Coordinates of C-alpha atoms in Angstrom, one line a residue:
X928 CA -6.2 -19.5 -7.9
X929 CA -9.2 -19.1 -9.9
X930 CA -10.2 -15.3 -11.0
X931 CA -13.7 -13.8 -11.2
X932 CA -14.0 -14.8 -15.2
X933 CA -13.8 -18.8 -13.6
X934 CA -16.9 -17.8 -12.1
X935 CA -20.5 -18.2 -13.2
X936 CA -22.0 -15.1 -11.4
X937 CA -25.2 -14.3 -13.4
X938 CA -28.5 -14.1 -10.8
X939 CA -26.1 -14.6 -8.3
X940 CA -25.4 -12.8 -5.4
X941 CA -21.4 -11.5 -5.0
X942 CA -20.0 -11.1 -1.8
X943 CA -17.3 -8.7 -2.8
X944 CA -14.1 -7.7 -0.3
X945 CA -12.7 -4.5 -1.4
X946 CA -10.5 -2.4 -0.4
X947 CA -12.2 1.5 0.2
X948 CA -9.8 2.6 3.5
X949 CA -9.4 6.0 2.0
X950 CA -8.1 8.8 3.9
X951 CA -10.5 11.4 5.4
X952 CA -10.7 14.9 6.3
X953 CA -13.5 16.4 7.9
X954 CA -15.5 13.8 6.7
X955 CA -14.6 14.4 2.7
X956 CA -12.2 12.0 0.8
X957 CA -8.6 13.2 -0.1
X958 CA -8.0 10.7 -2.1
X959 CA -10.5 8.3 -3.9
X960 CA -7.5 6.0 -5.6
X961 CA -8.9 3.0 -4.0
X962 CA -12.1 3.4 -4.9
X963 CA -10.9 3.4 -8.6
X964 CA -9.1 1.0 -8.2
X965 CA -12.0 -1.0 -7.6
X966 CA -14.1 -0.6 -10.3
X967 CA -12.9 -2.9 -12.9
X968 CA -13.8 -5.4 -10.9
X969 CA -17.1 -4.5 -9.8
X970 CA -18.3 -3.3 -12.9
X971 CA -17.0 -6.7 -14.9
X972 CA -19.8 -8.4 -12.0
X973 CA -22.4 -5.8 -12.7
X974 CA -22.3 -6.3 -16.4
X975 CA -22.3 -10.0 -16.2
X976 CA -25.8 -10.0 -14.2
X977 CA -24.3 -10.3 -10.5
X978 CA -25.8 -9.0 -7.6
X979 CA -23.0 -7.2 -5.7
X980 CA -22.5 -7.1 -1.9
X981 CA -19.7 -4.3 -1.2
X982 CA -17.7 -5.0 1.9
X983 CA -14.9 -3.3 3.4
X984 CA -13.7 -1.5 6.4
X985 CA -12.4 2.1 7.0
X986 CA -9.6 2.9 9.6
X987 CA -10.0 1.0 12.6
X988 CA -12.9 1.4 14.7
X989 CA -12.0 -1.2 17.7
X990 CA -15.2 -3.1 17.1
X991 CA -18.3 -0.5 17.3
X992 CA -19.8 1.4 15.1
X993 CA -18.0 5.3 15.0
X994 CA -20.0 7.8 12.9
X995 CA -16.9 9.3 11.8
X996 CA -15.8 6.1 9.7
X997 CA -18.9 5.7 8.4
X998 CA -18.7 4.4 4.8
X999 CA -21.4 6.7 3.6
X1000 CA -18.6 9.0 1.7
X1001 CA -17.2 6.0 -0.3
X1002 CA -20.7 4.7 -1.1
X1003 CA -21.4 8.1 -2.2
X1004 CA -18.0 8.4 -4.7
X1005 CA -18.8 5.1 -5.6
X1006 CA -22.1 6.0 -6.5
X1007 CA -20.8 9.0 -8.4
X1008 CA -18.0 6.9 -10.2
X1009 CA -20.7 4.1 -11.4
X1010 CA -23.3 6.2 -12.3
X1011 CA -25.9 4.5 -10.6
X1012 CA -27.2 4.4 -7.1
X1013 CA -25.2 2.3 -4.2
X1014 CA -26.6 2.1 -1.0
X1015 CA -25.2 1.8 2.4
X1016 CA -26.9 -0.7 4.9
X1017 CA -27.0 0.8 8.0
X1018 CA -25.1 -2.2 9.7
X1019 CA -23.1 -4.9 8.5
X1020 CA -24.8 -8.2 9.1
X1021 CA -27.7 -7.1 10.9
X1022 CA -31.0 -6.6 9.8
X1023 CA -30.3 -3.8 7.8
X1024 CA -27.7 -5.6 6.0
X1025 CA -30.1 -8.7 5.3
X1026 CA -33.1 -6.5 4.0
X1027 CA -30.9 -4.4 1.8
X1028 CA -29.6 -7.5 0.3
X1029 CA -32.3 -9.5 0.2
X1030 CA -33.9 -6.3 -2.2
X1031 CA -30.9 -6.4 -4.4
X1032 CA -31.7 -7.1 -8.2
X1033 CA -29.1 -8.4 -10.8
X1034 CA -26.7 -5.8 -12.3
X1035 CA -27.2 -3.8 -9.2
X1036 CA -24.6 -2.9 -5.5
X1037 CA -25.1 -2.5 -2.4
X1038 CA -22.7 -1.7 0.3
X1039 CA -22.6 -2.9 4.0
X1040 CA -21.5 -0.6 7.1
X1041 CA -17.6 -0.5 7.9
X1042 CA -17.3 -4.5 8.9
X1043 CA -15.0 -3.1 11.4
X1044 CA -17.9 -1.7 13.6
X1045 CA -18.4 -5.2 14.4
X1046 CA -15.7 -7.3 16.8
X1047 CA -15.9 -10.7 14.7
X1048 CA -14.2 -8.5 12.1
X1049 CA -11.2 -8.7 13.6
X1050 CA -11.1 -11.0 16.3
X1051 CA -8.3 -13.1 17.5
X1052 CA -10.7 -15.7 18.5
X1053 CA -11.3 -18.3 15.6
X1054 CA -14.8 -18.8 16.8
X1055 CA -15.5 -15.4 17.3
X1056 CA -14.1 -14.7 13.8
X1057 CA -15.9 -17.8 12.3
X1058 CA -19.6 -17.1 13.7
X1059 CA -19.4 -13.2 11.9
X1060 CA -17.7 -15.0 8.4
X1061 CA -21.0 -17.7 9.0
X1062 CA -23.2 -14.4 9.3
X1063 CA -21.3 -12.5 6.3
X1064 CA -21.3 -15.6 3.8
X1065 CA -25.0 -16.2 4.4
X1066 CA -25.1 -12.8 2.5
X1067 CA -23.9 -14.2 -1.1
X1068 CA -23.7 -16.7 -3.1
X1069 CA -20.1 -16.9 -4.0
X1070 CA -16.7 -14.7 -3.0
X1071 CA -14.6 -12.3 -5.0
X1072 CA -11.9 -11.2 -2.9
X1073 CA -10.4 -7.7 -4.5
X1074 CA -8.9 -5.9 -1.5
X1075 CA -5.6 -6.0 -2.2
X1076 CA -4.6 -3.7 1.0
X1077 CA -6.3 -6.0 3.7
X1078 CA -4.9 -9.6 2.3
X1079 CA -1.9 -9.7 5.3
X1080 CA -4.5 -9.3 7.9
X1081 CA -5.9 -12.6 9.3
X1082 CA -9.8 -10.9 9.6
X1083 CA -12.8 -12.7 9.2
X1084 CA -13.9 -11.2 5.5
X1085 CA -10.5 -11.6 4.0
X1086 CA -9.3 -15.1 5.1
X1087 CA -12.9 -16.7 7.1
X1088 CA -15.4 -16.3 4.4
X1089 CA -13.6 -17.9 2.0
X1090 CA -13.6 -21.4 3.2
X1091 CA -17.7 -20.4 3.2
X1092 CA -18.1 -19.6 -0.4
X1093 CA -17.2 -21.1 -3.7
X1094 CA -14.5 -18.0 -4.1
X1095 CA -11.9 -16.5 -6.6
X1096 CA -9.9 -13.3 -6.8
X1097 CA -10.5 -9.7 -8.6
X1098 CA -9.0 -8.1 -11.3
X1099 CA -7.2 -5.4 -8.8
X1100 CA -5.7 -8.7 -6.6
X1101 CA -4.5 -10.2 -9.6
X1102 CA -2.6 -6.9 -11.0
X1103 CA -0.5 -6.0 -7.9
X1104 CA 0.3 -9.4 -7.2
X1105 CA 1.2 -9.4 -11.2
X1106 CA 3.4 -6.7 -10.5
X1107 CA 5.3 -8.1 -7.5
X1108 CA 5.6 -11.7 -8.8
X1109 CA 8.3 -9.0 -11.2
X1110 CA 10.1 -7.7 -8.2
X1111 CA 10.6 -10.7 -6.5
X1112 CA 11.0 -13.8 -9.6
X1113 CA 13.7 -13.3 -12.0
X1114 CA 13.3 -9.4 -12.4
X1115 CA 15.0 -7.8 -15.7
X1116 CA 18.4 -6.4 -14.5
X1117 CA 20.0 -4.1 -13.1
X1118 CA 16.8 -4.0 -10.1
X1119 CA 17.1 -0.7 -8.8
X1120 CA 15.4 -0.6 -5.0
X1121 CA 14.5 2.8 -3.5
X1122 CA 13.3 2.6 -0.5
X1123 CA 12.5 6.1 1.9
X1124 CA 9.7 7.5 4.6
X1125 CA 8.9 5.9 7.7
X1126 CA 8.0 2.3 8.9
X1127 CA 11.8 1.9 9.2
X1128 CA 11.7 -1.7 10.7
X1129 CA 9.6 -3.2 7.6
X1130 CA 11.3 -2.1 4.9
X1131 CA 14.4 -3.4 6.2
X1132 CA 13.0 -7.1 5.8
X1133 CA 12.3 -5.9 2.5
X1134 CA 15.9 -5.3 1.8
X1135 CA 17.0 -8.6 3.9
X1136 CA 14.5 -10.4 1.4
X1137 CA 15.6 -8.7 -1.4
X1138 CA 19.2 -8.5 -1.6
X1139 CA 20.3 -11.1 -3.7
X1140 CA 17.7 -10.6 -6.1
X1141 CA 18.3 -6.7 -6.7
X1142 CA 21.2 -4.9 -7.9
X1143 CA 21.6 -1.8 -6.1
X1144 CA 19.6 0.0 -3.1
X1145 CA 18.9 3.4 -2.3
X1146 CA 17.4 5.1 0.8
X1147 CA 16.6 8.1 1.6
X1148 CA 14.2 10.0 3.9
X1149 CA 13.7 8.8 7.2
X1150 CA 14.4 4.8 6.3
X1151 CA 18.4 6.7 5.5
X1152 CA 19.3 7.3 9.3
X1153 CA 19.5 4.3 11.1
X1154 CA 21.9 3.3 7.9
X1155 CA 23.8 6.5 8.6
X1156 CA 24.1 6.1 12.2
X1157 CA 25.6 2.8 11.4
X1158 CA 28.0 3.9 9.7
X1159 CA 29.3 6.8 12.5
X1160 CA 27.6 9.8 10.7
X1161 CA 25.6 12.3 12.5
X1162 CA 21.9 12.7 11.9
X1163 CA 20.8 15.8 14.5
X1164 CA 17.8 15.0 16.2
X1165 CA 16.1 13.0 13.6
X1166 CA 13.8 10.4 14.9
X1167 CA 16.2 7.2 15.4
X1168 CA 15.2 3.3 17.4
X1169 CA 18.6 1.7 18.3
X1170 CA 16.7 -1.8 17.1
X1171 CA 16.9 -0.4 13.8
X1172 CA 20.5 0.4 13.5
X1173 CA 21.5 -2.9 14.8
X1174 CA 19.6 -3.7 11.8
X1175 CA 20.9 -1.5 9.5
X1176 CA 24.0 -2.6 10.2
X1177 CA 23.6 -6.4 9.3
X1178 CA 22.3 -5.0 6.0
X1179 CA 24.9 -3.5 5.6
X1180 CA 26.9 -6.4 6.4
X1181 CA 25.2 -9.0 4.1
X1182 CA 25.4 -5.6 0.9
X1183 CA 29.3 -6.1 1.4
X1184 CA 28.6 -10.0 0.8
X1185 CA 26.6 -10.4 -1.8
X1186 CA 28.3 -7.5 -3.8
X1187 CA 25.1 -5.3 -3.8
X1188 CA 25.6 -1.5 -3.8
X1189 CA 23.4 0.6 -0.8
X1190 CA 23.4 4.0 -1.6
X1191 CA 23.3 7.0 1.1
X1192 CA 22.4 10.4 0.9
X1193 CA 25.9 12.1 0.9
X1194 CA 24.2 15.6 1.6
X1195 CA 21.0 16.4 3.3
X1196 CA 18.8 19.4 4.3
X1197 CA 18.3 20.7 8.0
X1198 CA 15.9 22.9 10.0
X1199 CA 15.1 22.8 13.2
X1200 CA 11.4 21.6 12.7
X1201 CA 9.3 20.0 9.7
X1202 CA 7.5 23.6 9.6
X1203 CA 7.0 25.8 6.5
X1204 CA 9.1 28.6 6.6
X1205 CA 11.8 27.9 9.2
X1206 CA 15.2 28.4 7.7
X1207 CA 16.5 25.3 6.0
X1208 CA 20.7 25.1 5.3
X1209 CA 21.9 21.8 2.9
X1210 CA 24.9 20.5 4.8
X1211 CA 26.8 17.0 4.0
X1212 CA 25.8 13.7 5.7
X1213 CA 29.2 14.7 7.7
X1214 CA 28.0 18.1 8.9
X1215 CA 24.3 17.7 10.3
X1216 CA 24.4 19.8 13.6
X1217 CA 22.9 18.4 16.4
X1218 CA 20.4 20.6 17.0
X1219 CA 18.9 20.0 13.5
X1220 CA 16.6 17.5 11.6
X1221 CA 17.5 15.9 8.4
X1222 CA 14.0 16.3 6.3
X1223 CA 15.3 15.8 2.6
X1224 CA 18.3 14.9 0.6
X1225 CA 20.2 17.2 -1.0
X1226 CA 20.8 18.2 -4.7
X1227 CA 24.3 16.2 -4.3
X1228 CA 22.2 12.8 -3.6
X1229 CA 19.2 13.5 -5.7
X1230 CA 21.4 13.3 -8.8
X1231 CA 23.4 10.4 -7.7
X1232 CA 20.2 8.6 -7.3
X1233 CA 18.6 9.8 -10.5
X1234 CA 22.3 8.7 -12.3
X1235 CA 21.4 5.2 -10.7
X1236 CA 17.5 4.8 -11.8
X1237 CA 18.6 5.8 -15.4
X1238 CA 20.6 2.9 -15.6
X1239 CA 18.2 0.4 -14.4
X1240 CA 15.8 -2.0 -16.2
X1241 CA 13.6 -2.5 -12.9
X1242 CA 12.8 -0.4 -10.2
X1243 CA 10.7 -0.7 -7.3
X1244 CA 10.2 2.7 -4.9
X1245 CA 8.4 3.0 -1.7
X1246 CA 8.7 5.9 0.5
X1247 CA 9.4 9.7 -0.3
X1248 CA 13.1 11.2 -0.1
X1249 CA 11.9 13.9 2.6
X1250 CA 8.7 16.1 4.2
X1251 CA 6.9 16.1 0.6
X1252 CA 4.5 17.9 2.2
X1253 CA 6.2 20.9 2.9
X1254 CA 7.3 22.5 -0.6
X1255 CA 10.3 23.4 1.2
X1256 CA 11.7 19.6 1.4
X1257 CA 10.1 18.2 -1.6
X1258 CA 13.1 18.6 -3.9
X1259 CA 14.4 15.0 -3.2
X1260 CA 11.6 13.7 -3.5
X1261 CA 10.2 15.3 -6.9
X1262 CA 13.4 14.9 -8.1
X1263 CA 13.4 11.3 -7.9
X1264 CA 10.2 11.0 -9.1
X1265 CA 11.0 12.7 -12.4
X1266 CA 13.8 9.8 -12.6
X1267 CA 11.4 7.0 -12.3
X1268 CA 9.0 8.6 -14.5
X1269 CA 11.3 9.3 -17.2
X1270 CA 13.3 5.6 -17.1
X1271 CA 13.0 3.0 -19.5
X1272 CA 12.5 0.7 -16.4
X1273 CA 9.1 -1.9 -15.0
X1274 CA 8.7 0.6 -12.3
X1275 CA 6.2 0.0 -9.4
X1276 CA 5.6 2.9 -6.7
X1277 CA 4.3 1.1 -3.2
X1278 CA 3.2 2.8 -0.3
X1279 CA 0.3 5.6 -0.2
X1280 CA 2.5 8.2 0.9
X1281 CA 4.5 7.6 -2.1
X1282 CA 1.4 7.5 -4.2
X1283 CA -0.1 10.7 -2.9
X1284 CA 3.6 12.3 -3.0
X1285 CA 4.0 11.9 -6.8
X1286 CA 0.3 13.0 -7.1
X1287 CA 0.8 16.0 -5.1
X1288 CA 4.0 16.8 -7.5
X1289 CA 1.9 16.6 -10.5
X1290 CA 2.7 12.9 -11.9
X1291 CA -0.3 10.8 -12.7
X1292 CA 0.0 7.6 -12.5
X1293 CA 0.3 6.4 -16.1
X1294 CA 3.2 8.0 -15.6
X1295 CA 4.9 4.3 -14.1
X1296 CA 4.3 0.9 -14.3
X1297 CA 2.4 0.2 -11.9
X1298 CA 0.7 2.3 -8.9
X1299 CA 0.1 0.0 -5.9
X1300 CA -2.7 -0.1 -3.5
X1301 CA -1.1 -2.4 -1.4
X1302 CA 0.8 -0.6 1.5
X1303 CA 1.6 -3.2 4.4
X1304 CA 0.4 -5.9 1.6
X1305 CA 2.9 -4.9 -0.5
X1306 CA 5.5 -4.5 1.7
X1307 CA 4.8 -8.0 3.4
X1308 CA 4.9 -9.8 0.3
X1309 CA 8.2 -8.5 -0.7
X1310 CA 9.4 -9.4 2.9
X1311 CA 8.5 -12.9 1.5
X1312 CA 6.1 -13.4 4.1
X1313 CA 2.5 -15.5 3.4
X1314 CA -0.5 -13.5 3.0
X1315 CA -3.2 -15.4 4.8
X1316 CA -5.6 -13.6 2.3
X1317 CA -4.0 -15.1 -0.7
X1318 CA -3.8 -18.2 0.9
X1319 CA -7.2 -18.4 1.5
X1320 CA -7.9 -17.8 -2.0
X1321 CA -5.9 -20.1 -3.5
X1322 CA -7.3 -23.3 -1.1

């Protein structure tokens, strides 16, 4: 795979696929991680006399433009962040798109509308997919895909444009997948894997993928119940698929095999709702009444897992131990936070409620080994799955 410094780039004009899908409220950005994240990259073009094309999509607009995912925020930040002036084209390959590019100088950025606003974007249709990458490539000279985040989706900016444009990948591409190339080829034992929150079923590929290669797994949060259910012990009316337990169990199953350790939470906190103030009780994994929902791990299990990280050389940790966002069931998870920060280990946090739950505790992120962007990305490449968006950078 060739990177950006293969690439002669001076004059020229960069088509560059980032990743900007921040999170929004009322219109503001929460958290401006990706943006950063970004900038190596973009500024390492700027200086070297590029003409940069910023493209990248915000939450999913189902093909039409939505003034509510407008990029204008993230140009805005990015603006801010540079130091110089980014503008937004009012469309992505129309003739807004085409006249801001065709004004762009050397050493300067523009950015193009959410590409999501238009159908091709997305499409399941090759053609359809094809004839907005023939549009998009027509607006650079060469490719540099950076967007980390968006390299499991088969869209037309991440995996059609490509096979347009003479093409290599971005600083921020090259780090995470540095990062998880050491999770999954001959990591430095003991591997500790932590695994919690939601999106249950794909972290259990994770652990499928994963469990010859790491030593011992723990799991909290919500990814902790179907394992628990499994195993005959009561978890109150905490969200629970049957498909998942099945699951959980053949994990379980091929742990006992390959002599890998999966560690439970062996007490818990209740209440009745994930709502601030409603009285909370910590009970063991035995005693969860039915009327109640498990919404962090208790004291009991946060030291066991803490005991566990401070033995390990590598550890990977994607998902919180409870509802961080309540201060009232963020224990668990600040608790195990303060572990990873304070090991000796190559640790890499994945997932952004993982990344905003250490923030919100007061970690930074220098703090670890590495922060990930990646999200689904991440998690599909440690399922062992192909990322069409590599793949289409490496051709």
């Amino acid at each position: 795979m060739r990177t950006i410094d293969d690439l002669n780039v001076a004059g020229r004009r960069v088509l560059l696929r980032a990743d900007l899908n921040v999170p929004l409220g009322a219109g503001r950005i929460e958290d401006d991680r990706r943006i950063v994240a970004s900038l190596p990259t973009l500024r390492t073009l700027l200086v070297r006399g590029a003409g940069v094309v910023v493209c990248a999509h915000l939450g999913r607009p189902k093909g039409a433009p939505d003034p509510w995912l407008s990029l204008a925020p993230v140009a805005a930040r990015l603006s801010e962040l540079l130091g110089c002036h980014v503008p937004l084209a009012a469309d992505t390959v129309g003739p807004a798109a085409r006249a801001a590019v065709a004004a762009l100088r050397p050493s300067e950025a523009v950015m193009l509308e959410n590409l999501r606003f238009n159908p091709g974007e997305t499409a399941a249709d090759s053609a359809q997919r094809g004839a907005f990458a023939d549009q998009l490539a027509a607006l650079g000279d060469v490719y540099v895909g950076d967007g980390f985040g968006a390299v499991h989706r088969r869209h037309a900016s991440v995996c059609d444009v490509p096979a347009r444009l003479p093409h290599a990948d971005g600083y921020l591409i090259q780090s995470e997948t540095a990062a998880l190339r050491r999770l999954t080829r001959h990591p430095e034992k003991p591997y500790v894997l932590m695994l919690g929150g939601a999106k249950v079923s794909d972290k259990l590929g994770v652990i499928e993928n994963l469990m010859g290669t790491a030593d011992r797994i723990m799991i909290g949060g919500a990814m902790a119940f179907p394992f628990l259910a499994a195993l005959g012990h009561p978890v109150g009316r905490s969200p629970l698929a049957s498909a998942d337990v099945s699951r959980a169990f053949h994990c379980l199953m091929l742990a006992d095999e390959a002599d890998v350790d999966i560690l439970l939470p062996i007490d818990t906190v209740v209440a009745p709702e994930p709502a601030a103030g409603v009285p909370r009780l910590t009970v063991s994994r035995d005693d969860v009444p039915v009327d109640q929902m498990c919404l962090d791990i208790g004291p009991e299990t946060a030291k066991h897992f803490a005991d566990g990280i401070a033995e390990a050389r590598t550890v990977f940790w994607n998902g919180p131990m409870g509802v961080f966002e309540l201060d009232a069931f963020a224990d668990g998870t600040r608790e195990v936070a303060h572990a990873v920060a304070g090991s000796g280990a190559f640790t890499v946090v994945g997932g952004g409620d993982t990344a905003a739950a250490v923030r919100e505790l007061g970690f930074t992120d220098e703090a670890f080994g590495h922060v990930s962007t990646g999200g689904g990305a991440s998690l599909e490449y440690l399922q062992g799955k192909t990322l069409p968006g590599l793949a289409a950078l490496e051709n």
